Every structure is written in C-alpha cells, then in structure tokens.
Amino acid sequence: MEIIKDAKELKKIRKNLKGSVGFVPTMGALHDGHLSLIKRAREENDFVIVSIFVNPTQFLEGEDLDKYPRKEQADIEICKRAGVDILFMPTINSIYFKDELKILAPQIRGYILEGAKRPGHFDGVLQIVMKLFNITTPNRAYFGKKDAQQLALITQMVHDYFLDVEIIPCEIVRDENGLALSSRNAYLSKEEKKRALSLSQALKLGANMVAKGILNVKAIKEAMEKELLKSVDKLDYVAIVNRAFEEIEQVEIGNTIILVAAYVGTTRLIDNIWI
Ligand code: AMP
C-alpha cells in the first residue's frame, strides 16, 4: 500500500492506473462501518483508494475539529489489511489554497435538518468531495447511508455538475446492541453509550409503526420523540422525508427515510432508517 500526502502526486499516480478505481473518503478513526465501504470497494474494483482527511471546512466554529479522534497508525494498519492500494492522507496545503472559489450546497436541501443545525457544513463537505473526486477520478465512490443527507447531496452534486462517478450507497453498520458505529462514539462514556441506544430504538419503533400500517408522519414522529426524550439530553430533530429529502405527510414505503439527531451528554449523534 502506498501512502500519498500530496494531491498533485496522487493525481499523477492515478493517471497511470489501468483498470477501475473505487474510492472511499473518510475522516479516519476507522471502524467497521468504514471497513464495510472499503471491503465493498475492494470487491468491485481493480484499485482501491481511501482518503483520510479531517476536513476543516465542514466543521463550524465551536465544533469538535480540534478534538476529533485521530488514529493515524491504527488507520494505516486497517487499510493495509483491507487490501487498500493507495491511502491518501493529504496535507492541508496540498489540497486547500488561499482565497479559493467555493462550492455551495443547494439552498433548500443543504439547509434543512443537518444543514439547519450546522449551516455551511454541507458547503464544506461538497467542496472537499469535489476536490477528492477530481484528484482520484474514481469510477465508483462509496458512502454510508449513516450520513443520509450527505449521501443525497453528493448524489445531487454528481448529477448537477455532470460528474463521471457512480455513487454507491452502503448499509449502516451497527454494534451488537444496535448503536450505529461512528468515530464520535469514542466520546461517549459507558452510561452515555447505553442512553445512545435510544436513537436506534426510536427508529425501530418508527419502523414497527409503519409495519403495522401507521403511515401518518405526524403520529410516528410524536411517538418517536416521546421515546427519545426519556433518554437523550437534547433532541435536535426527528424527521421523516422522502429519498429526495422532501417533506411528506404519509410514509411512502420504499421511498422514505426516518432520521434522528440528538445529544447524549455533549456528543451529537445521528442515525436513520430507510423504509
Ligand atoms: P466519516 O469518516 O465519518 O466522514 O465517514 C466516512 C464514510 O463512512 C461516510 O460515507 C460515512 O457515511 C461512512 N460511515 C460512517 N459510519 C458508518 C456506519 N456505521 N455504517 C456505514 N457507513 C458509515
């Protein structure tokens, strides 16, 4: 496995790769969720490129950029063992420039839910993903459904900017109790980890209501909120939208996502289920 730190150098190497390239962008502190994306990329492509970059432009003032978990050595080992061909760990100066032009998230979809709580977050996500796509020019790029809104916006960017990459959505990987794996779970104490299970449990409750034929979004949201408020410290939102992230009044089976975002202690967690 080659470790590349310079964007232009990777671009040169990429040009000489003959065969399909699968790309998995991450912020590191790799866990089994990331690994499932890497494994899928490994299965479906001749070459696998993984990037690890804690992208400053997607963090808002006062967010956890400085304390975001960094586990460089362990990450390198995980990538090696998973058969990654190229690990891209860019230096900030090789990837960002002074007074550079910006990519803006769409004004509606980019500013609801995660975008409402973290205004500007998706501008930074799309900016770095556009750069990474242009550096690695992958045939396929792998993203987790865990970050459902991010996945939808990246899919939209590929469409709106006529990019030549296939976006592959990957299932959410959970621990044995149902907690969606996340690098930020490292912030949780033992007691908080227990309370954090309420997110996936509330989603299950919502899905069970749908299974019983209750399709009214308001009723499902109310039941889920009631459950969540027993355990979380602050509920940011329960939302039920269609796959295009538009508001709906009735669940459309096969076209709906139920999402939750909540604080447990000082840690902000998100989770969702596709119905
Ligand atoms: P991150 O390092 O948090 O930016 O995540 C990198 C990629 O891994 C994103 O596409 C995430 O959606 C995906 N990912 C993170 N956690 C999970 C998980 N538990 N299951 C599946 N994919 C995940």
mmCIF file of N, CA and C and ligand atoms in Angstrom, residues 24-37 51-53 58 68 142-148 150-151 154 168 170-175 179-185 270-271, ligand 1:
data_model
loop_
_atom_site.group_PDB
_atom_site.id
_atom_site.type_symbol
_atom_site.label_atom_id
_atom_site.label_comp_id
_atom_site.label_asym_id
_atom_site.label_seq_id
_atom_site.Cartn_x
_atom_site.Cartn_y
_atom_site.Cartn_z
ATOM 1 N N VAL A 24 -12.998 5.571 -1.362
ATOM 2 C CA VAL A 24 -13.712 5.678 -0.083
ATOM 3 C C VAL A 24 -13.156 6.870 0.705
ATOM 4 N N PRO A 25 -13.877 7.979 0.713
ATOM 5 C CA PRO A 25 -13.420 9.122 1.501
ATOM 6 C C PRO A 25 -13.828 9.005 2.970
ATOM 7 N N THR A 26 -12.907 9.285 3.869
ATOM 8 C CA THR A 26 -13.210 9.208 5.307
ATOM 9 C C THR A 26 -12.476 10.327 6.061
ATOM 10 N N MET A 27 -12.865 10.457 7.326
ATOM 11 C CA MET A 27 -12.127 11.364 8.214
ATOM 12 C C MET A 27 -11.298 10.572 9.229
ATOM 13 N N GLY A 28 -11.110 9.283 8.949
ATOM 14 C CA GLY A 28 -10.236 8.483 9.813
ATOM 15 C C GLY A 28 -10.910 8.014 11.083
ATOM 16 N N ALA A 29 -10.067 7.564 12.058
ATOM 17 C CA ALA A 29 -10.555 6.850 13.243
ATOM 18 C C ALA A 29 -11.461 5.712 12.745
ATOM 19 N N LEU A 30 -10.880 4.911 11.865
ATOM 20 C CA LEU A 30 -11.668 3.934 11.110
ATOM 21 C C LEU A 30 -12.281 2.864 12.015
ATOM 22 N N HIS A 31 -13.533 2.526 11.696
ATOM 23 C CA HIS A 31 -14.231 1.458 12.412
ATOM 24 C C HIS A 31 -14.860 0.523 11.377
ATOM 25 N N ASP A 32 -15.658 -0.441 11.868
ATOM 26 C CA ASP A 32 -16.204 -1.444 10.941
ATOM 27 C C ASP A 32 -17.160 -0.846 9.909
ATOM 28 N N GLY A 33 -17.724 0.317 10.207
ATOM 29 C CA GLY A 33 -18.571 0.997 9.211
ATOM 30 C C GLY A 33 -17.730 1.391 8.007
ATOM 31 N N HIS A 34 -16.612 2.074 8.272
ATOM 32 C CA HIS A 34 -15.693 2.438 7.176
ATOM 33 C C HIS A 34 -15.211 1.181 6.450
ATOM 34 N N LEU A 35 -14.888 0.175 7.268
ATOM 35 C CA LEU A 35 -14.312 -1.053 6.697
ATOM 36 C C LEU A 35 -15.283 -1.722 5.718
ATOM 37 N N SER A 36 -16.569 -1.635 6.015
ATOM 38 C CA SER A 36 -17.558 -2.254 5.107
ATOM 39 C C SER A 36 -17.539 -1.544 3.752
ATOM 40 N N LEU A 37 -17.326 -0.235 3.756
ATOM 41 C CA LEU A 37 -17.217 0.507 2.489
ATOM 42 C C LEU A 37 -15.958 0.082 1.736
ATOM 43 N N SER A 51 -9.227 7.817 1.346
ATOM 44 C CA SER A 51 -8.637 9.063 1.854
ATOM 45 C C SER A 51 -8.988 9.226 3.324
ATOM 46 N N ILE A 52 -8.044 9.778 4.050
ATOM 47 C CA ILE A 52 -8.266 10.146 5.453
ATOM 48 C C ILE A 52 -7.894 11.611 5.588
ATOM 49 N N PHE A 53 -8.898 12.416 5.879
ATOM 50 C CA PHE A 53 -8.647 13.850 5.992
ATOM 51 C C PHE A 53 -9.735 14.453 6.874
ATOM 52 N N GLN A 58 -15.681 21.692 6.836
ATOM 53 C CA GLN A 58 -17.026 21.205 7.129
ATOM 54 C C GLN A 58 -17.369 21.285 8.619
ATOM 55 N N TYR A 68 -11.504 16.053 17.316
ATOM 56 C CA TYR A 68 -11.962 14.914 16.505
ATOM 57 C C TYR A 68 -10.926 13.783 16.605
ATOM 58 N N TYR A 142 -17.832 5.280 -2.598
ATOM 59 C CA TYR A 142 -18.651 4.569 -1.616
ATOM 60 C C TYR A 142 -18.961 5.464 -0.427
ATOM 61 N N PHE A 143 -20.267 5.587 -0.114
ATOM 62 C CA PHE A 143 -20.697 6.428 1.003
ATOM 63 C C PHE A 143 -21.699 5.663 1.860
ATOM 64 N N GLY A 144 -21.670 5.916 3.162
ATOM 65 C CA GLY A 144 -22.579 5.229 4.084
ATOM 66 C C GLY A 144 -23.931 5.917 4.128
ATOM 67 N N LYS A 145 -24.975 5.087 4.246
ATOM 68 C CA LYS A 145 -26.319 5.637 4.428
ATOM 69 C C LYS A 145 -26.442 6.324 5.789
ATOM 70 N N LYS A 146 -25.501 6.032 6.678
ATOM 71 C CA LYS A 146 -25.482 6.663 8.005
ATOM 72 C C LYS A 146 -25.589 8.179 7.882
ATOM 73 N N ASP A 147 -24.856 8.745 6.906
ATOM 74 C CA ASP A 147 -24.924 10.187 6.650
ATOM 75 C C ASP A 147 -25.831 10.390 5.436
ATOM 76 N N ALA A 148 -27.117 10.174 5.675
ATOM 77 C CA ALA A 148 -28.064 10.074 4.551
ATOM 78 C C ALA A 148 -28.178 11.383 3.768
ATOM 79 N N GLN A 150 -25.931 13.779 3.558
ATOM 80 C CA GLN A 150 -24.657 13.937 2.844
ATOM 81 C C GLN A 150 -24.670 13.103 1.553
ATOM 82 N N LEU A 151 -25.111 11.858 1.677
ATOM 83 C CA LEU A 151 -25.193 10.960 0.520
ATOM 84 C C LEU A 151 -26.107 11.554 -0.555
ATOM 85 N N ILE A 154 -24.353 14.617 -2.211
ATOM 86 C CA ILE A 154 -23.242 14.220 -3.093
ATOM 87 C C ILE A 154 -23.809 13.626 -4.383
ATOM 88 N N ILE A 168 -22.078 4.819 -4.725
ATOM 89 C CA ILE A 168 -22.594 3.541 -4.204
ATOM 90 C C ILE A 168 -22.987 3.737 -2.733
ATOM 91 N N CYS A 170 -23.984 2.590 0.906
ATOM 92 C CA CYS A 170 -23.691 1.368 1.681
ATOM 93 C C CYS A 170 -24.488 1.352 2.986
ATOM 94 N N GLU A 171 -24.895 0.138 3.378
ATOM 95 C CA GLU A 171 -25.738 -0.024 4.568
ATOM 96 C C GLU A 171 -25.044 0.456 5.850
ATOM 97 N N ILE A 172 -25.853 0.849 6.820
ATOM 98 C CA ILE A 172 -25.321 1.299 8.115
ATOM 99 C C ILE A 172 -24.837 0.097 8.922
ATOM 100 N N VAL A 173 -23.612 0.171 9.419
ATOM 101 C CA VAL A 173 -23.096 -0.897 10.274
ATOM 102 C C VAL A 173 -23.319 -0.489 11.737
ATOM 103 N N ARG A 174 -23.842 -1.439 12.513
ATOM 104 C CA ARG A 174 -24.191 -1.167 13.918
ATOM 105 C C ARG A 174 -23.435 -2.111 14.847
ATOM 106 N N ASP A 175 -23.324 -1.760 16.123
ATOM 107 C CA ASP A 175 -22.720 -2.695 17.075
ATOM 108 C C ASP A 175 -23.786 -3.710 17.492
ATOM 109 N N LEU A 179 -26.359 0.236 18.143
ATOM 110 C CA LEU A 179 -25.801 1.588 18.018
ATOM 111 C C LEU A 179 -25.037 1.707 16.695
ATOM 112 N N ALA A 180 -25.406 2.704 15.886
ATOM 113 C CA ALA A 180 -24.705 2.916 14.612
ATOM 114 C C ALA A 180 -23.256 3.291 14.907
ATOM 115 N N LEU A 181 -22.315 2.603 14.277
ATOM 116 C CA LEU A 181 -20.903 2.902 14.520
ATOM 117 C C LEU A 181 -20.590 4.310 14.015
ATOM 118 N N SER A 182 -19.773 5.018 14.790
ATOM 119 C CA SER A 182 -19.378 6.380 14.428
ATOM 120 C C SER A 182 -18.075 6.690 15.143
ATOM 121 N N SER A 183 -17.211 7.424 14.473
ATOM 122 C CA SER A 183 -15.959 7.817 15.133
ATOM 123 C C SER A 183 -16.266 8.609 16.401
ATOM 124 N N ARG A 184 -17.381 9.335 16.376
ATOM 125 C CA ARG A 184 -17.731 10.171 17.544
ATOM 126 C C ARG A 184 -18.226 9.338 18.738
ATOM 127 N N ASN A 185 -18.527 8.049 18.548
ATOM 128 C CA ASN A 185 -18.921 7.213 19.688
ATOM 129 C C ASN A 185 -17.801 7.145 20.719
ATOM 130 N N ILE A 270 -26.202 11.050 15.113
ATOM 131 C CA ILE A 270 -27.263 10.954 14.105
ATOM 132 C C ILE A 270 -27.450 9.485 13.732
ATOM 133 N N ASP A 271 -28.667 9.181 13.299
ATOM 134 C CA ASP A 271 -28.950 7.820 12.842
ATOM 135 C C ASP A 271 -30.186 7.889 11.949
HETATM 136 P P1 AMP B 1 -16.585 9.778 8.256
HETATM 137 O O1 AMP B 1 -15.207 9.280 8.488
HETATM 138 O O2 AMP B 1 -17.439 9.845 9.474
HETATM 139 O O3 AMP B 1 -16.621 11.047 7.428
HETATM 140 O O4 AMP B 1 -17.307 8.682 7.350
HETATM 141 C C1 AMP B 1 -16.750 8.257 6.125
HETATM 142 C C2 AMP B 1 -17.758 7.401 5.400
HETATM 143 O O5 AMP B 1 -18.086 6.271 6.185
HETATM 144 C C3 AMP B 1 -19.082 8.139 5.115
HETATM 145 O O6 AMP B 1 -19.542 7.792 3.823
HETATM 146 C C4 AMP B 1 -19.984 7.605 6.186
HETATM 147 O O7 AMP B 1 -21.351 7.647 5.847
HETATM 148 C C5 AMP B 1 -19.486 6.182 6.305
HETATM 149 N N1 AMP B 1 -19.868 5.619 7.594
HETATM 150 C C6 AMP B 1 -19.631 6.144 8.827
HETATM 151 N N2 AMP B 1 -20.183 5.377 9.778
HETATM 152 C C7 AMP B 1 -20.798 4.347 9.141
HETATM 153 C C8 AMP B 1 -21.550 3.209 9.577
HETATM 154 N N3 AMP B 1 -21.789 2.984 10.868
HETATM 155 N N4 AMP B 1 -22.018 2.375 8.642
HETATM 156 C C9 AMP B 1 -21.784 2.595 7.313
HETATM 157 N N5 AMP B 1 -21.089 3.642 6.844
HETATM 158 C C10 AMP B 1 -20.594 4.508 7.744
#
